[in-house]
Amino acid sequence: MTSLNTLNNLKIKKIRVGRGIGSGKGKTSGRGVKGQKSRSGVAIKSFEGGQMPLYRRLPKRGFNPINKDYVAVINLGNLQRLIDTKKISADVKINIDTFKKSKLFRKTINKFKVLSNGEIKSKIEIEADYSSKTAIEKIKKAGGQITVKNQPK
């Protein structure tokens, strides 16, 4: 009796189709006679013999809203860095248009949220769509002012 190791090391000979009737896979090369599947270059992928295909039997899923809100997030530390590098000015009111004019936000973004990660030292006036409570506290502590448009009560 042979061990499993010797069985695993055996090389199985590849069947060479279309090499004469003596090979057992000659003439039609195991494809049968005539018909679409006997021809080369034919793929019948999702055809189910006239039955309603699976992709049409299953319901459509999901919804792509037309007016999707693209919300950008900015941390207070990043905001301070932008002020320090003079990409935005702390003197003027900072809103979404300020970020778009200085090309910090893409054109598709229509709302932004202020988060409290980092420290703010500058006295700024900012108008945001959303903000975290700690971010509001940090801005007011630095002597700034924040107006939040869509803040839930």
Tab-separated table of C-alpha atoms in Angstrom:
chain	number	residue	atom	x	y	z
A	1	MET	CA	0.000	0.000	0.000
A	2	THR	CA	1.354	3.442	-0.918
A	3	SER	CA	1.524	6.211	1.625
A	4	LEU	CA	-0.211	9.559	1.243
A	5	ASN	CA	3.097	11.345	0.593
A	6	THR	CA	3.810	9.308	-2.522
A	7	LEU	CA	0.234	9.888	-3.774
A	8	ASN	CA	0.650	13.623	-3.353
A	9	ASN	CA	3.911	13.588	-5.319
A	10	LEU	CA	2.385	11.860	-8.367
A	11	LYS	CA	2.113	14.044	-11.466
A	12	ILE	CA	-1.264	13.700	-13.119
A	13	LYS	CA	-0.957	13.684	-16.894
A	14	LYS	CA	-2.876	16.469	-18.695
A	15	ILE	CA	-5.609	15.272	-21.050
A	16	ARG	CA	-4.779	16.414	-24.573
A	17	VAL	CA	-8.071	16.903	-26.387
A	18	GLY	CA	-8.497	16.721	-30.142
A	19	ARG	CA	-5.578	14.290	-30.761
A	20	GLY	CA	-7.336	11.450	-32.559
A	21	ILE	CA	-9.896	8.778	-31.692
A	22	GLY	CA	-7.382	6.650	-29.805
A	23	SER	CA	-7.012	9.264	-27.085
A	24	GLY	CA	-10.671	9.012	-26.068
A	25	LYS	CA	-11.042	12.789	-26.486
A	26	GLY	CA	-10.675	13.054	-30.254
A	27	LYS	CA	-12.933	14.477	-32.971
A	28	THR	CA	-15.373	16.646	-30.955
A	29	SER	CA	-12.989	16.881	-27.968
A	30	GLY	CA	-15.646	16.015	-25.372
A	31	ARG	CA	-17.950	18.861	-26.419
A	32	GLY	CA	-20.701	16.732	-27.896
A	33	VAL	CA	-22.130	17.282	-31.354
A	34	LYS	CA	-23.262	20.635	-32.781
A	35	GLY	CA	-25.004	23.340	-30.761
A	36	GLN	CA	-23.898	26.595	-29.204
A	37	LYS	CA	-21.743	25.039	-26.486
A	38	SER	CA	-19.703	23.034	-28.988
A	39	ARG	CA	-18.465	26.202	-30.688
A	40	SER	CA	-15.483	28.218	-29.533
A	41	GLY	CA	-15.800	31.724	-28.093
A	42	VAL	CA	-19.315	31.253	-26.746
A	43	ALA	CA	-20.099	32.117	-23.143
A	44	ILE	CA	-23.601	31.680	-21.805
A	45	LYS	CA	-23.087	33.413	-18.474
A	46	SER	CA	-26.386	34.261	-16.843
A	47	PHE	CA	-28.686	32.559	-19.330
A	48	GLU	CA	-30.987	30.133	-17.516
A	49	GLY	CA	-32.745	28.503	-20.450
A	50	GLY	CA	-35.484	31.114	-20.733
A	51	GLN	CA	-36.261	31.044	-17.016
A	52	MET	CA	-36.329	34.479	-15.401
A	53	PRO	CA	-32.651	35.127	-14.529
A	54	LEU	CA	-31.555	35.482	-10.928
A	55	TYR	CA	-30.481	39.112	-11.335
A	56	ARG	CA	-34.021	39.969	-12.486
A	57	ARG	CA	-35.737	37.881	-9.801
A	58	LEU	CA	-34.028	39.692	-6.929
A	59	PRO	CA	-35.336	43.112	-5.837
A	60	LYS	CA	-33.366	46.294	-6.438
A	61	ARG	CA	-31.672	47.618	-3.317
A	62	GLY	CA	-30.484	51.016	-2.155
A	63	PHE	CA	-31.165	54.585	-3.089
A	64	ASN	CA	-28.901	57.329	-4.372
A	65	PRO	CA	-30.243	60.696	-3.234
A	66	ILE	CA	-29.969	63.614	-5.655
A	67	ASN	CA	-29.220	66.246	-3.001
A	68	LYS	CA	-26.687	64.409	-0.848
A	69	ASP	CA	-24.949	66.436	1.853
A	70	TYR	CA	-21.173	66.201	1.634
A	71	VAL	CA	-19.941	67.170	5.089
A	72	ALA	CA	-16.290	68.059	5.691
A	73	VAL	CA	-14.800	67.726	9.168
A	74	ILE	CA	-12.194	70.121	10.562
A	75	ASN	CA	-10.506	69.911	13.953
A	76	LEU	CA	-9.590	72.966	16.021
A	77	GLY	CA	-5.901	72.018	15.874
A	78	ASN	CA	-6.004	72.019	12.068
A	79	LEU	CA	-7.889	75.332	12.105
A	80	GLN	CA	-5.171	76.879	14.299
A	81	ARG	CA	-2.459	75.531	11.953
A	82	LEU	CA	-4.230	77.115	8.953
A	83	ILE	CA	-4.353	80.454	10.786
A	84	ASP	CA	-0.658	80.179	11.762
A	85	THR	CA	0.374	79.432	8.147
A	86	LYS	CA	-1.850	82.342	6.991
A	87	LYS	CA	-3.972	80.177	4.690
A	88	ILE	CA	-7.038	81.659	6.350
A	89	SER	CA	-7.339	84.879	8.306
A	90	ALA	CA	-8.541	84.988	11.914
A	91	ASP	CA	-9.833	88.545	11.443
A	92	VAL	CA	-12.669	87.727	9.020
A	93	LYS	CA	-15.675	85.512	9.667
A	94	ILE	CA	-14.753	81.909	8.808
A	95	ASN	CA	-17.422	79.945	6.941
A	96	ILE	CA	-17.634	77.351	4.164
A	97	ASP	CA	-16.966	79.953	1.468
A	98	THR	CA	-13.698	80.890	3.200
A	99	PHE	CA	-12.495	77.298	2.930
A	100	LYS	CA	-13.638	76.968	-0.692
A	101	LYS	CA	-11.952	80.223	-1.790
A	102	SER	CA	-8.663	79.144	-0.227
A	103	LYS	CA	-9.151	75.715	-1.945
A	104	LEU	CA	-9.084	73.779	1.318
A	105	PHE	CA	-12.469	72.142	0.575
A	106	ARG	CA	-13.618	70.668	-2.724
A	107	LYS	CA	-16.488	72.308	-4.617
A	108	THR	CA	-18.796	69.336	-3.877
A	109	ILE	CA	-18.677	69.905	-0.100
A	110	ASN	CA	-21.707	71.887	1.048
A	111	LYS	CA	-21.502	71.594	4.859
A	112	PHE	CA	-18.783	71.331	7.466
A	113	LYS	CA	-18.421	70.295	11.079
A	114	VAL	CA	-16.011	71.619	13.708
A	115	LEU	CA	-14.535	69.052	16.108
A	116	SER	CA	-12.513	69.711	19.260
A	117	ASN	CA	-9.312	67.755	18.577
A	118	GLY	CA	-6.341	70.062	19.210
A	119	GLU	CA	-6.110	73.533	20.743
A	120	ILE	CA	-7.238	76.913	19.435
A	121	LYS	CA	-5.379	80.045	20.592
A	122	SER	CA	-6.708	82.608	18.109
A	123	LYS	CA	-9.824	84.648	18.714
A	124	ILE	CA	-11.985	83.620	15.755
A	125	GLU	CA	-15.525	84.107	14.558
A	126	ILE	CA	-16.762	80.973	12.805
A	127	GLU	CA	-20.020	79.950	11.154
A	128	ALA	CA	-20.399	76.161	10.859
A	129	ASP	CA	-23.191	73.736	10.015
A	130	TYR	CA	-22.398	71.365	12.884
A	131	SER	CA	-20.103	71.398	15.903
A	132	SER	CA	-19.280	69.295	18.927
A	133	LYS	CA	-20.042	70.710	22.381
A	134	THR	CA	-16.389	70.629	23.444
A	135	ALA	CA	-15.381	72.521	20.283
A	136	ILE	CA	-17.896	75.266	21.119
A	137	GLU	CA	-16.516	75.459	24.663
A	138	LYS	CA	-12.889	75.682	23.458
A	139	ILE	CA	-13.685	78.447	20.934
A	140	LYS	CA	-15.557	80.495	23.569
A	141	LYS	CA	-12.756	79.907	26.093
A	142	ALA	CA	-10.239	81.342	23.576
A	143	GLY	CA	-12.442	84.446	23.254
A	144	GLY	CA	-13.957	83.491	19.920
A	145	GLN	CA	-17.520	83.176	18.733
A	146	ILE	CA	-19.231	80.281	16.915
A	147	THR	CA	-22.571	80.201	15.111
A	148	VAL	CA	-23.951	76.705	14.473
A	149	LYS	CA	-26.699	76.458	11.831
A	150	ASN	CA	-27.969	72.882	12.088
A	151	GLN	CA	-27.100	72.015	15.673
A	152	PRO	CA	-29.704	69.659	17.210
A	153	LYS	CA	-31.298	71.121	20.322
